[in-house]
Short mmCIF file of C-alpha atoms in Angstrom, two decimals:
data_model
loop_
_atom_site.label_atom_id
_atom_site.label_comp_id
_atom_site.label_asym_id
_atom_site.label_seq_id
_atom_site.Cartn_x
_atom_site.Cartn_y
_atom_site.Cartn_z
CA UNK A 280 -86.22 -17.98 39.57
CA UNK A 281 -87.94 -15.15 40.38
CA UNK A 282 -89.05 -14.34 43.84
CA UNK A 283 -92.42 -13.72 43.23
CA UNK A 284 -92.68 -16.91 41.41
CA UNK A 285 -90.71 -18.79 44.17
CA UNK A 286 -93.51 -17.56 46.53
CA UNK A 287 -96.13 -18.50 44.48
CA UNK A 288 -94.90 -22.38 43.74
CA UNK A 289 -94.10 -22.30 47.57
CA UNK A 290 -97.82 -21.30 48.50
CA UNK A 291 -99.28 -24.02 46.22
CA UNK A 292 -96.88 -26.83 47.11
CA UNK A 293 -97.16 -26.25 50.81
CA UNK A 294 -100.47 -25.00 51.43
CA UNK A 295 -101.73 -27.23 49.26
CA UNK A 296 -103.40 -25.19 46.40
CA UNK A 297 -104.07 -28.05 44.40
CA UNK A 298 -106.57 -26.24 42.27
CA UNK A 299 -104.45 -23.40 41.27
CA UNK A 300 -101.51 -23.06 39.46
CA UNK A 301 -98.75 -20.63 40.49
CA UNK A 302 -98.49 -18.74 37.43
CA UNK A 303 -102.19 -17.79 37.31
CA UNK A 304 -101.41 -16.22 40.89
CA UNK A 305 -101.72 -11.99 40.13
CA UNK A 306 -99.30 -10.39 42.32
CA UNK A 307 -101.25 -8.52 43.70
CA UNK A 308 -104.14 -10.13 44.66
CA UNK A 309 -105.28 -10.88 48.24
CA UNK A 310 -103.68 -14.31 49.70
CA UNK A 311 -107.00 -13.88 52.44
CA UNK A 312 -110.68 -13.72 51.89
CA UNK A 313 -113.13 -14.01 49.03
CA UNK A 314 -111.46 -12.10 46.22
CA UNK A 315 -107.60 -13.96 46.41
CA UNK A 316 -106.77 -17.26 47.29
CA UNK A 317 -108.86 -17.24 50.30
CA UNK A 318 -106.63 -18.50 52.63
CA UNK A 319 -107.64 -18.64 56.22
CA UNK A 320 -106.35 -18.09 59.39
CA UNK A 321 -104.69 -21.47 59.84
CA UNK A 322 -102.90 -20.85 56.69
CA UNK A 323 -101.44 -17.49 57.63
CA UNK A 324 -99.99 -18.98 60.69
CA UNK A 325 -98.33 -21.60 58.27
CA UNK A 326 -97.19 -19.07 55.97
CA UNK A 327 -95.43 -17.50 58.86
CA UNK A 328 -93.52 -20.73 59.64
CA UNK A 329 -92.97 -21.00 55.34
CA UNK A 330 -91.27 -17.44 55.09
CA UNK A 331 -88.99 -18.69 57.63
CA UNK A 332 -88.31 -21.85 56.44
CA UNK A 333 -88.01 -20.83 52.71
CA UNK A 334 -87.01 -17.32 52.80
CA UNK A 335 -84.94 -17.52 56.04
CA UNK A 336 -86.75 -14.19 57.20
CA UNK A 337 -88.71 -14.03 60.14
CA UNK A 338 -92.27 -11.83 60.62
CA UNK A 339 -91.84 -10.81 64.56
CA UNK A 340 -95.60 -10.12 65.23
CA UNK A 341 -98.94 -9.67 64.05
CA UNK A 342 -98.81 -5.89 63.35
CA UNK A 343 -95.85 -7.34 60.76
CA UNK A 344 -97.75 -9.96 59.80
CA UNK A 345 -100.75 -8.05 58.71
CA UNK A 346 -98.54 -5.95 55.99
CA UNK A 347 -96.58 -8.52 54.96
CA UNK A 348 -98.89 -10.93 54.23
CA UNK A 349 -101.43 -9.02 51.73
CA UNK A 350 -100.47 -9.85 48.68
CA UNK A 351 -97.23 -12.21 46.96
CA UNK A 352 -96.29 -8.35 46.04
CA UNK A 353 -96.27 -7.08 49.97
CA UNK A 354 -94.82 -10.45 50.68
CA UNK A 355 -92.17 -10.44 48.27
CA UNK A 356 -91.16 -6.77 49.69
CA UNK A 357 -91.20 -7.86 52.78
CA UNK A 358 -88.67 -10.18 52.02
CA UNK A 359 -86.39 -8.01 50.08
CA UNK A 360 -86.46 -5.35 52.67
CA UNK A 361 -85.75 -8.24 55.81
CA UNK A 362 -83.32 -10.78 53.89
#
């Protein structure tokens, strides 16, 4: 499976997207705000915790955070670049 497409079944399933289906997910759309998914700021602080527990790779503060957690694209770099 492709990573992209690992992080986008892994935001549905555990953020409970139950409205959206993971392939309709661009990759580069915003996870935050109006225009994305519109996840919130609970939800980025459980996406932290699901990187880790998924992707064993760990974002070590906000400053990281903030890059990382754009877009599935930003997030999927992240990922390659850390694992």
């Amino acid at each position: 499976m492709d990573l992209r497409e690992k992080i986008k079944k892994v935001l549905v399933r555990e953020l409970d997207l139950v409205d959206i289906d993971p392939a309709t997910i661009e990759d580069d759309a915003p996870l935050f705000g109006d225009e994305g998914l519109g996840l919130d700021s609970l939800d980025a602080v459980e996406l932290v915790v699901l990187v880790q527990k998924f992707f064993d790779t760990e974002i070590q503060n906000a400053e990281e955070g903030m890059e990382a957690l754009q877009s599935v694209e930003s997030l999927a770099r992240f990922i390659e670049n850390e694992g």
